[in-house]
Short mmCIF file of C-alpha atoms in Angstrom, two decimals:
data_model
loop_
_atom_site.label_atom_id
_atom_site.label_comp_id
_atom_site.label_asym_id
_atom_site.label_seq_id
_atom_site.Cartn_x
_atom_site.Cartn_y
_atom_site.Cartn_z
CA MET A 1 84.39 151.20 -27.72
CA GLY A 2 86.48 148.15 -27.02
CA PHE A 3 88.50 147.32 -23.97
CA GLY A 4 91.93 148.22 -25.25
CA ASP A 5 94.39 145.37 -25.34
CA LEU A 6 92.72 142.50 -23.49
CA LYS A 7 96.02 140.68 -23.22
CA SER A 8 97.36 143.51 -21.07
CA ALA A 9 96.64 144.31 -17.45
CA ALA A 10 95.19 147.68 -18.44
CA GLY A 11 92.69 146.08 -20.82
CA LEU A 12 91.60 143.60 -18.17
CA ARG A 13 91.02 146.47 -15.76
CA VAL A 14 88.73 148.17 -18.26
CA LEU A 15 86.85 144.89 -18.65
CA ASN A 16 86.64 144.54 -14.88
CA ASP A 17 85.14 147.98 -14.39
CA PHE A 18 82.72 147.38 -17.25
CA LEU A 19 81.49 144.16 -15.66
CA ALA A 20 81.09 145.56 -12.15
CA ASP A 21 77.40 146.15 -12.69
CA ARG A 22 76.80 143.83 -15.61
CA SER A 23 76.39 140.09 -15.78
CA TYR A 24 77.17 139.94 -19.50
CA ILE A 25 79.01 141.93 -22.15
CA GLU A 26 75.73 142.75 -23.89
CA GLY A 27 72.21 142.55 -22.54
CA TYR A 28 71.03 140.14 -19.88
CA VAL A 29 71.75 136.75 -21.38
CA PRO A 30 74.99 135.10 -22.49
CA SER A 31 75.63 135.71 -26.17
CA GLN A 32 78.29 135.61 -28.85
CA ALA A 33 79.46 138.94 -27.48
CA ASP A 34 80.61 137.16 -24.34
CA ILE A 35 82.25 134.40 -26.36
CA ALA A 36 84.11 136.94 -28.50
CA VAL A 37 85.57 138.66 -25.46
CA PHE A 38 86.17 135.37 -23.62
CA GLU A 39 88.24 134.05 -26.49
CA ALA A 40 90.33 137.20 -26.55
CA ILE A 41 91.48 136.69 -23.01
CA ALA A 42 94.54 134.51 -22.57
CA ALA A 43 93.91 133.20 -19.06
CA PRO A 44 91.46 133.66 -16.19
CA PRO A 45 91.68 137.23 -14.88
CA PRO A 46 93.59 137.60 -11.60
CA ALA A 47 91.66 137.35 -8.35
CA GLU A 48 91.73 141.05 -7.59
CA LEU A 49 89.77 141.80 -10.78
CA PHE A 50 86.91 139.92 -9.22
CA HIS A 51 84.15 141.18 -11.52
CA ALA A 52 86.05 140.02 -14.58
CA LEU A 53 86.85 136.73 -12.86
CA ARG A 54 83.21 136.17 -11.93
CA TRP A 55 82.17 136.80 -15.53
CA TYR A 56 85.01 134.62 -16.87
CA ASN A 57 84.07 131.62 -14.71
CA HIS A 58 80.41 132.07 -15.59
CA ILE A 59 81.02 132.21 -19.34
CA LYS A 60 83.39 129.26 -19.04
CA SER A 61 80.47 127.19 -17.73
CA TYR A 62 78.73 127.80 -21.07
CA GLU A 63 81.72 126.52 -23.05
CA LYS A 64 79.89 123.49 -24.42
CA GLN A 65 76.97 125.59 -25.65
CA LYS A 66 78.97 128.44 -27.06
CA ALA A 67 78.03 127.80 -30.67
CA SER A 68 74.33 128.01 -29.86
CA LEU A 69 74.37 131.28 -27.93
CA PRO A 70 72.43 134.10 -29.55
CA GLY A 71 73.90 137.00 -31.46
CA VAL A 72 76.70 137.41 -33.93
CA LYS A 73 80.36 137.78 -33.04
CA LYS A 74 81.57 141.25 -33.85
CA ALA A 75 85.05 142.73 -33.77
CA LEU A 76 86.28 143.26 -30.24
CA GLY A 77 86.31 146.98 -30.73
CA LYS A 78 82.51 146.96 -30.86
CA TYR A 79 82.04 145.93 -27.28
CA GLY A 80 82.70 147.56 -23.99
CA PRO A 81 82.49 151.09 -22.63
CA ALA A 82 81.70 153.79 -25.15
CA ASP A 83 84.41 156.12 -23.99
CA VAL A 84 87.38 153.82 -24.48
CA GLU A 85 89.43 154.16 -27.66
CA ASP A 86 89.22 151.25 -30.04
CA THR A 87 92.78 149.99 -30.32
CA THR A 88 92.03 146.67 -31.94
CA GLY A 89 93.09 148.00 -35.34
CA ALA A 90 89.74 147.31 -37.03
CA ALA A 91 90.26 150.53 -38.92
CA THR A 92 87.28 150.16 -41.24
CA ASP A 93 84.83 150.70 -38.37
CA SER A 94 85.98 154.08 -37.13
CA LYS A 95 84.98 155.83 -40.32
CA ASP A 96 81.32 154.84 -40.03
CA ASP A 97 79.69 157.90 -38.57
CA ASP A 98 82.09 160.45 -39.98
CA ASP A 99 82.23 162.29 -43.27
CA ILE A 100 81.46 160.62 -46.54
CA ASP A 101 84.45 158.75 -47.78
CA LEU A 102 85.77 161.10 -50.46
CA PHE A 103 88.59 158.86 -51.55
CA GLY A 104 86.96 155.91 -53.19
CA SER A 105 90.33 154.26 -53.77
CA ASP A 106 90.69 153.58 -50.03
CA ASP A 107 87.94 151.02 -50.16
CA GLU A 108 89.71 149.11 -52.87
CA GLU A 109 92.95 149.03 -50.94
CA GLU A 110 91.27 147.88 -47.81
CA SER A 111 89.38 145.14 -49.47
CA GLU A 112 92.66 143.94 -51.00
CA GLU A 113 94.17 143.87 -47.54
CA ALA A 114 91.10 142.27 -46.09
CA LYS A 115 91.27 139.63 -48.77
CA LYS A 116 94.94 138.94 -48.11
CA LEU A 117 94.25 138.76 -44.37
CA ARG A 118 91.44 136.35 -44.91
CA GLU A 119 93.58 134.09 -47.05
CA GLU A 120 96.35 134.16 -44.47
CA ARG A 121 93.90 133.27 -41.76
CA LEU A 122 92.49 130.43 -43.84
CA ALA A 123 95.97 129.05 -44.37
CA GLN A 124 96.66 129.27 -40.65
CA TYR A 125 93.39 127.55 -39.85
CA GLU A 126 94.14 124.74 -42.27
CA SER A 127 97.58 124.08 -40.86
CA LYS A 128 96.27 124.29 -37.31
CA LYS A 129 93.48 121.90 -38.15
CA SER A 130 95.80 119.33 -39.66
CA LYS A 131 98.00 119.43 -36.58
CA LYS A 132 95.10 119.06 -34.17
CA PRO A 133 95.60 115.96 -32.03
CA ALA A 134 92.93 113.35 -31.51
CA VAL A 135 90.44 114.03 -28.75
CA VAL A 136 92.00 113.34 -25.37
CA ALA A 137 90.09 112.33 -22.29
CA LYS A 138 90.33 115.14 -19.79
CA SER A 139 88.99 115.90 -16.37
CA SER A 140 88.53 119.08 -14.40
CA ILE A 141 89.53 118.62 -10.79
CA LEU A 142 88.94 120.99 -7.88
CA LEU A 143 91.45 120.45 -5.10
CA ASP A 144 91.27 121.58 -1.48
CA VAL A 145 94.73 122.15 -0.03
CA LYS A 146 94.78 122.70 3.71
CA PRO A 147 97.58 124.46 5.61
CA TRP A 148 98.79 123.66 9.10
CA ASP A 149 97.38 126.75 10.75
CA ASP A 150 96.32 130.32 10.19
CA GLU A 151 99.92 131.51 10.16
CA THR A 152 100.83 129.54 7.06
CA ASP A 153 101.79 131.76 4.15
CA MET A 154 99.00 130.95 1.69
CA ALA A 155 100.68 132.81 -1.14
CA LYS A 156 103.75 130.59 -0.79
CA LEU A 157 101.54 127.55 -0.52
CA GLU A 158 99.82 128.44 -3.76
CA GLU A 159 103.20 129.04 -5.40
CA CYS A 160 104.36 125.58 -4.35
CA VAL A 161 101.22 123.95 -5.71
CA ARG A 162 101.45 125.81 -9.00
CA SER A 163 105.13 124.92 -9.29
CA ILE A 164 104.10 121.31 -9.78
CA GLN A 165 104.51 120.76 -13.49
CA ALA A 166 103.58 117.67 -15.42
CA ASP A 167 102.75 116.71 -18.95
CA GLY A 168 98.98 116.85 -19.24
CA LEU A 169 98.49 119.08 -16.19
CA VAL A 170 97.23 122.63 -16.44
CA TRP A 171 96.55 124.75 -13.36
CA GLY A 172 93.45 126.94 -13.41
CA SER A 173 91.99 129.57 -11.14
CA SER A 174 92.14 129.38 -7.40
CA LYS A 175 90.67 131.02 -4.37
CA LEU A 176 91.10 131.03 -0.63
CA VAL A 177 88.16 129.68 1.32
CA PRO A 178 87.91 130.28 5.07
CA VAL A 179 87.25 127.12 7.09
CA GLY A 180 87.16 128.58 10.57
CA TYR A 181 89.53 129.82 13.29
CA GLY A 182 91.17 132.14 10.81
CA ILE A 183 92.41 129.23 8.72
CA LYS A 184 91.93 129.39 4.96
CA LYS A 185 92.18 126.51 2.55
CA LEU A 186 93.34 126.90 -1.02
CA GLN A 187 90.77 125.76 -3.54
CA ILE A 188 92.43 125.37 -6.89
CA GLN A 189 91.19 124.12 -10.21
CA CYS A 190 93.21 122.04 -12.62
CA VAL A 191 92.60 120.24 -15.88
CA VAL A 192 94.36 116.93 -16.39
CA GLU A 193 94.66 114.43 -19.20
CA ASP A 194 93.35 111.24 -17.63
CA ASP A 195 96.05 109.05 -19.16
CA LYS A 196 98.90 111.14 -17.89
CA VAL A 197 97.96 112.57 -14.52
CA GLY A 198 96.01 111.04 -11.66
CA THR A 199 94.86 112.37 -8.31
CA ASP A 200 97.26 110.04 -6.49
CA MET A 201 100.20 111.65 -8.17
CA LEU A 202 98.84 115.12 -7.44
CA GLU A 203 98.30 114.25 -3.82
CA GLU A 204 101.81 112.87 -3.47
CA ARG A 205 103.42 115.90 -4.96
CA ILE A 206 101.28 118.45 -3.18
CA THR A 207 101.65 116.90 0.26
CA ALA A 208 105.39 116.71 -0.35
CA PHE A 209 105.47 120.40 0.58
CA GLU A 210 105.30 119.40 4.21
CA ASP A 211 106.16 122.85 5.53
CA TYR A 212 103.01 124.36 4.16
CA VAL A 213 100.57 121.62 3.32
CA GLN A 214 98.80 119.61 5.97
CA SER A 215 96.55 117.68 3.63
CA MET A 216 94.87 117.66 0.24
CA ASP A 217 91.41 116.53 -0.80
CA VAL A 218 89.61 116.28 -4.06
CA ALA A 219 86.67 118.64 -3.68
CA ALA A 220 85.22 117.98 -7.11
CA PHE A 221 86.04 115.80 -10.08
CA ASN A 222 84.30 116.27 -13.42
CA LYS A 223 84.91 114.65 -16.76
CA ILE A 224 85.26 117.18 -19.52
CA GLY B 1 53.40 135.75 0.45
CA ALA B 2 50.36 134.67 -1.53
CA GLU B 3 50.74 137.43 -4.17
CA GLU B 4 54.22 136.34 -5.14
CA LEU B 5 53.06 132.74 -5.44
CA ALA B 6 50.57 133.99 -8.04
CA LEU B 7 53.47 135.73 -9.83
CA LEU B 8 55.50 132.55 -9.63
CA GLU B 9 52.64 130.52 -11.12
CA LYS B 10 52.53 132.87 -14.10
CA LEU B 11 56.30 132.78 -14.53
CA LEU B 12 56.24 129.00 -14.54
CA GLY B 13 53.44 128.96 -17.09
CA LEU B 14 51.06 127.12 -14.83
CA PRO B 15 47.32 127.50 -15.39
CA GLU B 16 45.55 129.70 -12.85
CA GLY B 17 43.20 128.05 -10.45
CA ASN B 18 45.22 127.29 -7.35
CA LYS B 19 43.60 128.67 -4.27
CA TYR B 20 45.73 130.38 -1.67
CA GLY B 21 44.90 131.38 1.86
CA VAL B 22 46.90 132.71 4.76
CA GLN B 23 47.41 131.31 8.21
CA GLY B 24 48.28 132.89 11.52
CA GLU B 25 49.43 136.38 12.33
CA ARG B 26 52.60 135.95 10.28
CA LYS B 27 50.39 135.40 7.24
CA VAL B 28 52.02 132.16 6.18
CA PRO B 29 50.63 131.21 2.77
CA VAL B 30 48.59 128.01 2.43
CA LEU B 31 47.80 126.21 -0.81
CA GLN B 32 44.41 124.59 -0.65
CA THR B 33 44.27 121.21 -2.36
CA ASN B 34 41.35 118.88 -2.91
CA ASN B 35 42.32 115.84 -1.00
CA SER B 36 44.66 116.97 1.76
CA PRO B 37 44.74 119.60 4.50
CA GLY B 38 46.75 121.88 2.27
CA LEU B 39 50.41 122.79 1.81
CA THR B 40 51.80 125.42 4.15
CA GLY B 41 54.78 127.66 3.78
CA LEU B 42 56.23 129.80 1.02
CA MET B 43 59.25 127.61 0.26
CA THR B 44 57.21 124.41 0.30
CA ILE B 45 54.50 125.72 -2.00
CA ALA B 46 57.00 127.32 -4.35
CA ALA B 47 59.00 124.10 -4.70
CA HIS B 48 55.76 122.20 -5.30
CA LEU B 49 54.75 124.62 -8.07
CA VAL B 50 58.14 124.25 -9.73
CA LYS B 51 57.73 120.48 -9.80
CA GLN B 52 54.16 120.80 -11.05
CA ALA B 53 55.46 122.89 -13.93
CA LYS B 54 58.13 120.25 -14.54
CA LYS B 55 60.90 122.82 -14.26
CA ASP B 56 62.89 120.90 -11.67
CA GLN B 57 66.15 122.43 -12.85
CA LEU B 58 65.05 125.60 -11.06
CA LEU B 59 65.67 123.72 -7.84
CA GLY B 60 69.23 122.87 -8.84
CA SER B 61 70.70 119.92 -10.73
CA THR B 62 73.53 118.57 -8.61
CA ALA B 63 73.17 117.71 -4.93
CA GLU B 64 75.32 120.69 -4.07
CA GLU B 65 73.24 123.08 -6.17
CA LYS B 66 70.03 121.80 -4.61
CA ALA B 67 71.46 122.40 -1.15
CA VAL B 68 72.53 125.92 -2.06
CA VAL B 69 69.07 126.69 -3.47
CA GLN B 70 67.48 125.43 -0.25
CA GLN B 71 69.93 127.48 1.77
CA TRP B 72 68.90 130.70 0.06
CA LEU B 73 65.21 129.88 0.17
CA GLU B 74 65.57 129.38 3.92
CA TYR B 75 67.51 132.63 4.13
CA ARG B 76 64.71 134.44 2.33
CA VAL B 77 62.04 133.17 4.70
CA THR B 78 63.93 133.47 7.96
CA ARG B 79 66.15 136.52 7.40
CA VAL B 80 64.49 138.65 4.74
CA ASP B 81 60.89 138.13 5.81
CA GLY B 82 61.71 137.66 9.49
CA GLY B 83 63.79 140.74 10.20
CA SER B 84 62.71 144.07 8.85
CA SER B 85 64.59 146.67 10.87
CA LYS B 86 66.99 148.96 9.02
CA GLU B 87 69.89 147.19 10.69
CA ASP B 88 68.64 143.73 9.64
CA THR B 89 68.27 144.93 6.07
CA ARG B 90 71.77 146.38 6.07
CA ILE B 91 73.21 143.06 7.24
CA ILE B 92 71.28 141.10 4.63
CA LEU B 93 72.46 143.35 1.82
CA LYS B 94 76.03 143.11 3.06
CA GLU B 95 75.92 139.30 3.20
CA LEU B 96 74.34 139.02 -0.22
CA ASN B 97 76.85 141.46 -1.66
CA ILE B 98 79.73 139.31 -0.44
CA HIS B 99 78.13 136.11 -1.69
CA LEU B 100 77.41 137.54 -5.13
CA GLU B 101 80.90 138.90 -5.64
CA ASP B 102 82.00 135.88 -7.68
CA LYS B 103 78.64 134.54 -8.81
CA VAL B 104 76.16 135.58 -11.42
CA TYR B 105 73.24 133.82 -9.74
CA LEU B 106 72.70 132.85 -6.09
CA ALA B 107 73.48 129.24 -6.87
CA GLY B 108 76.49 130.10 -9.03
CA ASN B 109 76.07 129.67 -12.74
CA ILE B 110 72.42 128.69 -12.99
CA PHE B 111 69.20 130.59 -12.56
CA THR B 112 67.09 128.97 -9.84
CA LEU B 113 64.04 129.42 -7.64
CA ALA B 114 66.38 131.00 -5.08
CA ASP B 115 66.96 133.94 -7.43
CA ILE B 116 63.24 134.28 -8.15
CA LEU B 117 62.07 134.30 -4.54
CA MET B 118 64.96 136.43 -3.34
CA TYR B 119 64.06 138.95 -6.06
CA TYR B 120 60.42 139.10 -4.96
CA GLY B 121 61.43 139.24 -1.33
CA LEU B 122 63.94 142.02 -1.80
CA HIS B 123 61.92 144.13 -4.23
CA ARG B 124 60.45 146.34 -1.52
CA VAL B 125 63.95 146.88 -0.11
CA MET B 126 65.60 147.68 -3.45
CA VAL B 127 62.87 150.14 -4.43
CA ASP B 128 63.77 152.31 -1.45
CA LEU B 129 67.55 152.24 -1.72
CA THR B 130 69.34 155.47 -2.45
CA VAL B 131 71.75 155.73 -5.38
CA GLN B 132 74.64 155.62 -2.95
CA GLU B 133 73.36 152.45 -1.31
CA LYS B 134 72.85 150.75 -4.66
CA GLU B 135 76.48 151.51 -5.46
CA LYS B 136 77.60 150.31 -2.07
CA TYR B 137 75.96 146.95 -2.60
CA LEU B 138 77.19 146.81 -6.17
CA ASN B 139 77.00 143.04 -6.58
CA VAL B 140 73.45 142.89 -5.22
CA SER B 141 72.47 145.68 -7.63
CA ARG B 142 74.04 143.89 -10.55
CA TRP B 143 72.27 140.65 -9.63
CA PHE B 144 68.94 142.36 -8.99
CA ASN B 145 69.08 144.25 -12.27
CA HIS B 146 69.86 141.01 -14.08
CA ILE B 147 67.01 139.06 -12.46
CA GLN B 148 64.43 141.78 -13.04
CA HIS B 149 65.23 141.60 -16.75
CA TYR B 150 64.83 137.82 -16.85
CA PRO B 151 61.82 137.02 -19.04
CA GLY B 152 58.64 136.60 -17.04
CA VAL B 153 60.03 137.48 -13.62
CA ARG B 154 59.20 141.13 -13.06
CA GLN B 155 55.60 141.17 -14.44
CA HIS B 156 53.74 144.06 -12.86
CA LEU B 157 56.35 144.93 -10.23
CA SER B 158 58.05 148.26 -10.73
CA ASN B 159 61.38 148.35 -12.52
CA VAL B 160 64.11 149.42 -10.12
CA ILE B 161 66.50 151.79 -11.87
CA PHE B 162 70.23 151.29 -11.60
CA ILE B 163 72.29 154.00 -13.18
CA LYS B 164 75.31 152.96 -15.16
CA ASN B 165 77.83 155.60 -14.23
CA ARG B 166 79.37 155.27 -10.84
CA LEU B 167 78.85 158.54 -8.96
CA TYR B 168 80.67 157.62 -5.79
CA THR B 169 84.26 156.49 -5.67
CA ASN B 170 84.91 152.77 -5.72
CA ALA B 171 85.51 151.41 -2.28
CA HIS B 172 86.38 147.78 -2.84
#
């Protein structure tokens, strides 16, 4: 079981195929299984893996409730298609159904390792926690960027938009939405820190790409 | 029509007792009430029941969600119930398949009345689909399978089987 390495393109493809006919990782409601896999993925899956992206955006909408979802988080290797090799390195699991463990000493070694791992993780958690900044006010903004006509290179347009870098600005997923006459607008999500980035600034910088961008609107603005 | 309204009542946890009739040759459902001529129309009655059960979130929370829910309810009544030729059905499945490509529910991330009524409306269609067709409309199948497992929805309707392994090659 498992999806392989979820930080690799191959792993994401396995996840994508798995989710083609499923709404959730396990069962028919969102659960800790979904959260476990969601947290293992670095960024939203690319647009062509549309099943994975659909699932990702859906689970993201449960972000505030994630602690209260049912189930218990298991190791990543426990989820996913049965015929994929578990490469997550949770070695203790693979022995389950096989022969009786004849070498009792293995258990001791593993628990030593497990203990060491746990202590390392605790230390990491502590240091991370102490460095955690105070809560910052953020907003999630959905922007509509419109091109001049249907001949505009939307890929280049998206590149230009994403090239806009600023402290407190993080680009999210995007999609192309047809608006008629063959023209598509770019709908792109971003998360901004309210103190640092405002929609005026975004508008200025996006419309600066005059060759590609005709106009920009804020399609949705939500406080996080 | 009237039968699915009874199913909806049960799903919403409403007490039995509402009286339904039908009107006209298109068998439009009518809810008989004590002090007025009665409510007519599937969408209208369904929305009324949802509010009676105080489960307004099933109609959508934001203005946009509410509009999307209404859009799909209208679609159900005009397209799914209205057209029943093989060609009409094919077009409906194709449109739904495209819409559901990036959504878990019809309205996006929340379960709404649109999903419930579309499920009841499409049940007779899904029951007759071949394995190949279910694979072709993969997103509709995924959505349908999800909704039929939602607590309280399916009730006595037959469970439509969707096999896990893809038999036909993926044609995205």
